[in-house]
Amino acid sequence: MTHDFYARVRQTLEDIDAQGLTKPERVIDSRQGPVIQVGGRDVLNFCANNYLGLAGDERVTQAGIAAQDRWGAGTASVRFICGTLGIHKQLERAIADYLGFEDTILFAAAFDANGGIFEPLFTDEDAIVSDSLNHASIIDGVRLCKAKRYRFANSDMDDLETQLKQARADGARTIIIATDGAFSMDGYIAKLKDIRALADKYDALIMVDDCHATGFLGPKGRGSYAHCGVGVDFVTGTFGKALGGAMGGFICAKSEVVALLKQRARPYLFSNALSPAVCGSSMEAIRIAGGAEGDQLRDQLFANARRYRAAMTEAGFDLLPGEHPIIPVMLGDAKLAQDMAARMLELGVYVIGFSFPVVPRGQARIRTQMSAAHTFDQIDQTVDAFKTAGKELGVIAS
Ligand SMILES: *Cc1c(COP(=O)(O)O)cnc(C)c1O
């Protein structure tokens, strides 16, 4: 009965709410940036994936407007019918050259890139060995593929080797190791040097999802694999984070792989081409990230991360270790994380508490993220607000 269906939907919503897991959407009244307008006042923003500060950047914005002016709102077509514009070819070339790959295929989102990469390339004769903390879109992409699945504990190289041995013992034709380049909840960078060595030992391919790395990790911001100084077979990434923050995803790989994906990847074949505005903004972001200004932005980003880490540690907060601009402030209790985030907003800093099921039970946290657009002054103000809130809520000694 349809009546029962709607009652069940309402009951599920109530259950989510009763567990304190409802995620409200707070409305922002300005462009994305280090300072945003929320509820009629300016607050510091420390929870965007705006690592290089290019979301809201005037040049990136204007490049999108110019592209829309030249090419219109969009193609009203998938790529292979009448949806391939000159600007799509330019963007494909720009991202492939930037990341050092032969070719690129574009998607509406990195979620679609991860959803489309496995199924056309691997069959039930093959094996996918996946990190247990991989992004939801990799997990979904693996589910859509008939290859045998193996999972290794997050960044546990002994377990990875165990799974690779098992896959070989099970007679896998081709093995692919799939991992996030940087894990979004912890800011941990994948151990790609060790993964590379194991991939060589067991003759496996490597696929890296670099959504939280492209544009800022490694030399010229080429990503986690460049940071670790190794090569990989496939990189999936997004234009929705450091590279301008608009939207859109891609896979960089050897040209024959891209050619096959263009024939077979379902989110590519059955979904509209990227809008010209998105292409224009993304290309300008790649230009900035790949140039001398990109080096300055990355220097500022990591200087900000070091300053914030040092001051927060000194203040007595429990941070997860690392060098990534994702810096989780560990609080443990879900309610405490919510209360802390609410108090921070009152104090003029917008941050978000993360709790189960996004992170394990008892490991609730406020995930702070640094941007090159933050000034030292803004970092210090945020640390001061954390100190005030932390003392009030008994997180640090007063
Ligand atoms: C953000 C993210 C995605 C999704 O990217 P979209 O382009 O927004 O779909 C995929 N994988 C990882 C690791 C991410 O952090």
Tab-separated table of N, CA and C and ligand atoms in Angstrom, residues 49 108-114 134-138 180-184 209-212 236-241 247-250 367, ligand 1:
chain	number	residue	atom	x	y	z
A	49	ASN	N	36.528	22.029	0.648
A	49	ASN	CA	37.618	21.351	-0.078
A	49	ASN	C	38.309	22.343	-1.005
A	108	ALA	N	30.472	13.583	-15.403
A	108	ALA	CA	29.723	14.622	-14.704
A	108	ALA	C	30.223	14.812	-13.274
A	109	ALA	N	30.873	13.789	-12.719
A	109	ALA	CA	31.384	13.852	-11.347
A	109	ALA	C	32.416	12.749	-11.162
A	110	ALA	N	33.282	12.904	-10.177
A	110	ALA	CA	34.210	11.819	-9.847
A	110	ALA	C	33.429	10.597	-9.385
A	111	PHE	N	32.281	10.822	-8.791
A	111	PHE	CA	31.429	9.691	-8.397
A	111	PHE	C	31.135	8.819	-9.617
A	112	ASP	N	30.857	9.450	-10.741
A	112	ASP	CA	30.589	8.705	-11.976
A	112	ASP	C	31.856	8.083	-12.551
A	113	ALA	N	32.974	8.781	-12.427
A	113	ALA	CA	34.248	8.222	-12.906
A	113	ALA	C	34.528	6.907	-12.178
A	114	ASN	N	34.362	6.921	-10.849
A	114	ASN	CA	34.593	5.701	-10.073
A	114	ASN	C	33.521	4.653	-10.349
A	134	ASN	N	38.127	3.116	1.357
A	134	ASN	CA	37.897	3.793	0.083
A	134	ASN	C	36.555	4.514	0.044
A	135	HIS	N	36.520	5.572	-0.757
A	135	HIS	CA	35.323	6.402	-0.921
A	135	HIS	C	34.123	5.567	-1.405
A	136	ALA	N	32.941	5.987	-0.990
A	136	ALA	CA	31.700	5.284	-1.329
A	136	ALA	C	31.583	5.027	-2.830
A	137	SER	N	32.058	5.970	-3.649
A	137	SER	CA	31.892	5.817	-5.099
A	137	SER	C	32.782	4.702	-5.655
A	138	ILE	N	33.937	4.446	-5.029
A	138	ILE	CA	34.773	3.307	-5.449
A	138	ILE	C	34.061	2.011	-5.070
A	180	ASP	N	42.081	5.291	-2.372
A	180	ASP	CA	42.083	6.751	-2.311
A	180	ASP	C	43.546	7.199	-2.215
A	181	GLY	N	43.894	8.311	-2.855
A	181	GLY	CA	45.243	8.857	-2.705
A	181	GLY	C	45.413	9.512	-1.341
A	182	ALA	N	44.341	10.156	-0.857
A	182	ALA	CA	44.300	10.712	0.496
A	182	ALA	C	42.921	10.392	1.050
A	183	PHE	N	42.888	9.892	2.276
A	183	PHE	CA	41.626	9.446	2.868
A	183	PHE	C	40.937	10.624	3.546
A	184	SER	N	39.690	10.867	3.129
A	184	SER	CA	39.061	12.157	3.406
A	184	SER	C	38.722	12.384	4.868
A	209	ASP	N	42.303	7.189	-6.524
A	209	ASP	CA	41.298	8.266	-6.520
A	209	ASP	C	41.929	9.453	-5.810
A	210	ASP	N	42.260	10.479	-6.576
A	210	ASP	CA	43.020	11.608	-6.024
A	210	ASP	C	42.154	12.851	-5.802
A	211	CYS	N	40.900	12.661	-5.492
A	211	CYS	CA	40.012	13.820	-5.276
A	211	CYS	C	40.539	14.762	-4.206
A	212	HIS	N	41.133	14.201	-3.148
A	212	HIS	CA	41.672	15.053	-2.081
A	212	HIS	C	43.186	15.223	-2.228
A	236	THR	N	41.663	8.715	-10.906
A	236	THR	CA	40.372	9.396	-11.012
A	236	THR	C	40.434	10.646	-10.148
A	237	GLY	N	39.734	11.691	-10.586
A	237	GLY	CA	39.795	12.939	-9.834
A	237	GLY	C	38.570	13.786	-10.089
A	238	THR	N	38.559	14.955	-9.460
A	238	THR	CA	37.394	15.843	-9.531
A	238	THR	C	37.827	17.273	-9.830
A	239	PHE	N	36.959	18.003	-10.514
A	239	PHE	CA	37.127	19.458	-10.621
A	239	PHE	C	36.367	20.165	-9.498
A	240	GLY	N	35.744	19.386	-8.631
A	240	GLY	CA	34.883	19.944	-7.586
A	240	GLY	C	35.596	20.250	-6.282
A	241	LYS	N	36.904	20.075	-6.228
A	241	LYS	CA	37.625	20.373	-4.987
A	241	LYS	C	38.709	21.428	-5.276
A	247	MET	N	32.477	21.395	-10.558
A	247	MET	CA	32.050	20.007	-10.497
A	247	MET	C	32.642	19.292	-11.706
A	248	GLY	N	32.471	17.988	-11.741
A	248	GLY	CA	32.970	17.235	-12.880
A	248	GLY	C	34.103	16.319	-12.462
A	249	GLY	N	34.172	15.167	-13.109
A	249	GLY	CA	35.202	14.193	-12.764
A	249	GLY	C	35.957	13.751	-13.999
A	250	PHE	N	37.022	12.985	-13.781
A	250	PHE	CA	37.823	12.506	-14.906
A	250	PHE	C	38.582	11.249	-14.522
A	367	ARG	N	36.215	17.875	11.407
A	367	ARG	CA	37.241	17.825	10.357
A	367	ARG	C	37.477	19.244	9.875
B	1	LIG	C1	34.742	14.057	-3.259
B	1	LIG	C2	35.179	12.697	-3.619
B	1	LIG	C3	34.586	12.016	-4.677
B	1	LIG	C4	33.408	12.561	-5.420
B	1	LIG	O1	33.770	13.634	-6.221
B	1	LIG	P1	32.632	14.409	-7.063
B	1	LIG	O2	33.318	14.961	-8.235
B	1	LIG	O3	32.071	15.424	-6.137
B	1	LIG	O4	31.600	13.370	-7.419
B	1	LIG	C5	35.091	10.783	-5.042
B	1	LIG	N1	36.135	10.237	-4.362
B	1	LIG	C6	36.710	10.865	-3.317
B	1	LIG	C7	37.875	10.237	-2.616
B	1	LIG	C8	36.247	12.104	-2.900
B	1	LIG	O5	36.795	12.714	-1.859
